[in-house]
PDB file of C-alpha atoms in Angstrom:
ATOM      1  CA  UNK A1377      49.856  82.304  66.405  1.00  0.00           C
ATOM      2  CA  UNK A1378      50.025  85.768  65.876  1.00  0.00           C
ATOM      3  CA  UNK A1379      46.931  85.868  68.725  1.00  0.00           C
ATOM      4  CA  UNK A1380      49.683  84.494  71.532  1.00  0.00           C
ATOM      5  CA  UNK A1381      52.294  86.512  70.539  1.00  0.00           C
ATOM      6  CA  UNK A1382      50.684  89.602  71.243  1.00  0.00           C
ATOM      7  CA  UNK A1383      48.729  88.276  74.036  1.00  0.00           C
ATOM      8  CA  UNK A1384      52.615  87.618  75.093  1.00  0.00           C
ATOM      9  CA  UNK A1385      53.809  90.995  74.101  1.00  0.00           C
ATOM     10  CA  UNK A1386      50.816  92.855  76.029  1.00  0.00           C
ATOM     11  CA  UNK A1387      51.756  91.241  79.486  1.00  0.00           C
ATOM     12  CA  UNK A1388      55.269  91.215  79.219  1.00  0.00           C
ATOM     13  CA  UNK A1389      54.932  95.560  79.217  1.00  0.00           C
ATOM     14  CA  UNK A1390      52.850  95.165  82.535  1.00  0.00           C
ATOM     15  CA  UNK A1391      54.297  92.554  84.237  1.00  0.00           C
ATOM     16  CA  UNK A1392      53.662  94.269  87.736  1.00  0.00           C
ATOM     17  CA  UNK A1393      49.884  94.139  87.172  1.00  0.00           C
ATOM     18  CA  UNK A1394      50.145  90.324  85.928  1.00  0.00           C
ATOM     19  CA  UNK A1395      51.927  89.455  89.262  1.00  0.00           C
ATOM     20  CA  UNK A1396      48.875  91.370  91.401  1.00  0.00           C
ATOM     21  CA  UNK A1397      46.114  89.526  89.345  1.00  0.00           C
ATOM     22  CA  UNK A1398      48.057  85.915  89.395  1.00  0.00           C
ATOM     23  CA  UNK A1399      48.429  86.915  93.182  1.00  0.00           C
ATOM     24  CA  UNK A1400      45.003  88.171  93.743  1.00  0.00           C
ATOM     25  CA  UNK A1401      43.765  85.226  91.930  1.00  0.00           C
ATOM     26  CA  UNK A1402      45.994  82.270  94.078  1.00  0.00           C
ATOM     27  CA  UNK A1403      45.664  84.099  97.124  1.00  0.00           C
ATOM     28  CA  UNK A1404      41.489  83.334  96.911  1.00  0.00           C
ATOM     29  CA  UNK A1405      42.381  79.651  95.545  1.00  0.00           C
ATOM     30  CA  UNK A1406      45.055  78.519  98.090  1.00  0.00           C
ATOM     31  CA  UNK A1407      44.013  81.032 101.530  1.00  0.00           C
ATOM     32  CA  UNK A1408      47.914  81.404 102.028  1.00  0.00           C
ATOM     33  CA  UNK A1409      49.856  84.377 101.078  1.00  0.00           C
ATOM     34  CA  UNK A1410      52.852  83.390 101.446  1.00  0.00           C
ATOM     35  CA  UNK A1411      52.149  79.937  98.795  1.00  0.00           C
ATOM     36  CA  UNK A1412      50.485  82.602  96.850  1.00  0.00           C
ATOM     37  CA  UNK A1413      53.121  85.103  96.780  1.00  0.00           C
ATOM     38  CA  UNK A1414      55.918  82.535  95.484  1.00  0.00           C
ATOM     39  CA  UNK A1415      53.703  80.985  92.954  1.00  0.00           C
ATOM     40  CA  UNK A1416      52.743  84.742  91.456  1.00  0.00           C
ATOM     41  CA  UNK A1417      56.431  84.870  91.777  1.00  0.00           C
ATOM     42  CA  UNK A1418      57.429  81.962  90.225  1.00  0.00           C
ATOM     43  CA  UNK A1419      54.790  82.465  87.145  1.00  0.00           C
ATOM     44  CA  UNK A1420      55.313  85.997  86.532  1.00  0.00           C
ATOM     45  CA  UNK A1421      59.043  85.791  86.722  1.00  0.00           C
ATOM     46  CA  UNK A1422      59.316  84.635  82.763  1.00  0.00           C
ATOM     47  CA  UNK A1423      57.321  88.351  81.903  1.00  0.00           C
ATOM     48  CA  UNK A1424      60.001  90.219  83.567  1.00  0.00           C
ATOM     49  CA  UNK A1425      62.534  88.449  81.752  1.00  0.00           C
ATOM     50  CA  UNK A1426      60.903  89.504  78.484  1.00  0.00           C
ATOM     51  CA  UNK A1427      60.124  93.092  79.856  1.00  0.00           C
ATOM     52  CA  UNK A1428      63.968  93.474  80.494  1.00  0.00           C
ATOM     53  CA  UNK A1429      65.289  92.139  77.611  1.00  0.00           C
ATOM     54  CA  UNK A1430      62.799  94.363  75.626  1.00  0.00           C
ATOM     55  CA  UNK A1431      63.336  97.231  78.100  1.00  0.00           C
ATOM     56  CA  UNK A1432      67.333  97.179  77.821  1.00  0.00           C
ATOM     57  CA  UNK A1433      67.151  95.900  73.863  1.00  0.00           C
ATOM     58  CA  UNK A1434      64.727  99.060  73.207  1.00  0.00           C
ATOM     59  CA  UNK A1435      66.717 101.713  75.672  1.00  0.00           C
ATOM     60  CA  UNK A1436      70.788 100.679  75.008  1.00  0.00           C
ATOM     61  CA  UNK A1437      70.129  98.625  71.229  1.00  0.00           C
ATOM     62  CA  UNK A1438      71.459  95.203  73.092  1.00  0.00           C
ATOM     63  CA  UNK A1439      70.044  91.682  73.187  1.00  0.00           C
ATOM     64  CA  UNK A1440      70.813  90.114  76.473  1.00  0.00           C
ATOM     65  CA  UNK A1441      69.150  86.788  75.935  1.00  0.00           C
ATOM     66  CA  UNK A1442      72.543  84.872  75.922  1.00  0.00           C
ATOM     67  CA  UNK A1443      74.002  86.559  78.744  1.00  0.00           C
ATOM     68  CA  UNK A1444      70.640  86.303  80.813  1.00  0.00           C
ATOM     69  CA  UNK A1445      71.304  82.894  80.221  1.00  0.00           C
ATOM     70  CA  UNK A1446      75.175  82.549  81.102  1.00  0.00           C
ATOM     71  CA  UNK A1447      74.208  84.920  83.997  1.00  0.00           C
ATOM     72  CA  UNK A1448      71.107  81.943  85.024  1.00  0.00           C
ATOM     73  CA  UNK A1449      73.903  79.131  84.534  1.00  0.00           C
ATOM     74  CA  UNK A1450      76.803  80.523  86.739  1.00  0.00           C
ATOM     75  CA  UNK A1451      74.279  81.739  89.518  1.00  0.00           C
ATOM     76  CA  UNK A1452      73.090  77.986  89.456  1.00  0.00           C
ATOM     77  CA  UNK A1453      76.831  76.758  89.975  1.00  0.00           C
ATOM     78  CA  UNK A1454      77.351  79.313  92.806  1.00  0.00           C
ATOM     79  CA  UNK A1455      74.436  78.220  94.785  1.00  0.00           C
ATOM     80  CA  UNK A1456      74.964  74.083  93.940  1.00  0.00           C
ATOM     81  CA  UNK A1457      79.191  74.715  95.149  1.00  0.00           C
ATOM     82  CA  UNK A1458      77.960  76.668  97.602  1.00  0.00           C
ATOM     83  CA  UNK A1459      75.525  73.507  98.854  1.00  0.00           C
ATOM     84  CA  UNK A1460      78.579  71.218  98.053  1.00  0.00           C
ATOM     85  CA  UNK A1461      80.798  73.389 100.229  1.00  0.00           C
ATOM     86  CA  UNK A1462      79.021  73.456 103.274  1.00  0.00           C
ATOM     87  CA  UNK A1463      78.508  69.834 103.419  1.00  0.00           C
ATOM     88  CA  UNK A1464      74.791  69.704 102.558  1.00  0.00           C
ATOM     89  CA  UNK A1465      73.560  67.022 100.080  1.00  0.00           C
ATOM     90  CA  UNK A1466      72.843  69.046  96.536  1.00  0.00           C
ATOM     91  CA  UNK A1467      69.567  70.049  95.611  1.00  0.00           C
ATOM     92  CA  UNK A1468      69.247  71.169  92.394  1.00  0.00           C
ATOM     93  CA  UNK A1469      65.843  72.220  92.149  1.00  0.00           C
ATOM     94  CA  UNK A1470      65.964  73.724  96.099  1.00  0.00           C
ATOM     95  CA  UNK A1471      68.846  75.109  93.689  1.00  0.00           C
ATOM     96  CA  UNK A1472      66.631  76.143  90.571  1.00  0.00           C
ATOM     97  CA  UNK A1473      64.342  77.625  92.291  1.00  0.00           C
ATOM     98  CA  UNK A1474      66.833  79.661  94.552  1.00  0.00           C
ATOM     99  CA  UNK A1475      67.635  81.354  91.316  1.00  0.00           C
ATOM    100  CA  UNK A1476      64.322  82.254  89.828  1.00  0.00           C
ATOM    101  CA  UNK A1477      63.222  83.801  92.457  1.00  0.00           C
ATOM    102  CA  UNK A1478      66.098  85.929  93.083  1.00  0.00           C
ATOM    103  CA  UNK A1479      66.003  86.817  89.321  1.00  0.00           C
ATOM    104  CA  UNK A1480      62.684  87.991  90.086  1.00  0.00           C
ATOM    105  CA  UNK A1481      63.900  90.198  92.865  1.00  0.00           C
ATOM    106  CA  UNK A1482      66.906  91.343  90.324  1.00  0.00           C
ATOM    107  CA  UNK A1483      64.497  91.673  87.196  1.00  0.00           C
ATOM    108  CA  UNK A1484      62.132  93.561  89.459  1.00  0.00           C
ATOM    109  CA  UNK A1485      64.705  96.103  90.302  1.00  0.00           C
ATOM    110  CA  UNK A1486      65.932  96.416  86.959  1.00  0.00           C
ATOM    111  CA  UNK A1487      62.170  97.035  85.353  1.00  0.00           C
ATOM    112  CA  UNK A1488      61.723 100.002  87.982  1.00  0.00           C
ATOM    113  CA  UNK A1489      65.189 101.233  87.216  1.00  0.00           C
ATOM    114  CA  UNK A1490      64.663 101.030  83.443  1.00  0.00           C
ATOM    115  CA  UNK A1491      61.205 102.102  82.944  1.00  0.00           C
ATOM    116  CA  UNK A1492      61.954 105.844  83.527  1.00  0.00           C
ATOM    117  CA  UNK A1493      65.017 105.691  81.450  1.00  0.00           C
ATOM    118  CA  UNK A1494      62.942 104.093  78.343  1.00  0.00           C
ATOM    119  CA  UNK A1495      60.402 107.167  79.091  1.00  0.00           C
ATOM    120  CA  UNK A1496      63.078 109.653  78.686  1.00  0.00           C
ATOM    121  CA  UNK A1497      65.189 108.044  75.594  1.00  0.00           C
ATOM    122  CA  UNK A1498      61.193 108.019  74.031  1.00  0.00           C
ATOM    123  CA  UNK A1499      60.974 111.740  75.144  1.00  0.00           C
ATOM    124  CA  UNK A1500      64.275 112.785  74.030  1.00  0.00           C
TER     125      UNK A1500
END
């Protein structure tokens, strides 16, 4: 067990280079880069959810597990009322996975935006 968890811990501190490889990798399996780029997405999304609770945990001394998750639930009511609102029939996993990629966008920002600060708290 203690094999996964660092296996875990190693790729959640590079999840940039996971996301190239897994991309890399399904971009020679499928021949489409744009399949390729949402399943690289999709699969490296749950490393940059562990790099930025780590990275903010580590740099500020807060665990933002439960509000990554409140923050997961309420985007997921925005986008079905949104689908409800404008008539459409709902979705929910058009819905779900709305939301994981755009927390991939978000977490991807954050990880560039917090990297530099975790260098200087470590150098200061």
């Amino acid at each position: 067990m203690d094999i996964i968890a660092t296996i875990i811990a190693l790729l959640s501190t590079i999840p940039f280079i996971v996301f190239i490889i897994l991309f890399v990798v399904l971009k020679k399996l499928t021949n489409q880069a744009t399949r390729s780029t949402k399943m690289a997405a999709d699969l490296s999304c749950f490393l940059f959810v562990i790099a930025f609770i780590g990275l903010v945990d580590y740099s500020f001394n807060t665990f933002l597990l439960w509000e990554l998750m409140l923050f997961y639930v309420v985007f997921l009511a925005l986008i079905i009322t949104y689908q409800w609102r404008k008539g459409e029939e709902i979705y929910l996993m058009r819905a779900i996975r709305f939301v994981w990629r755009a927390s991939f966008v978000m977490l991807s920002v954050a990880y560039f935006l917090l990297v530099p600060i975790a260098i200087f708290l470590q150098l200061y």
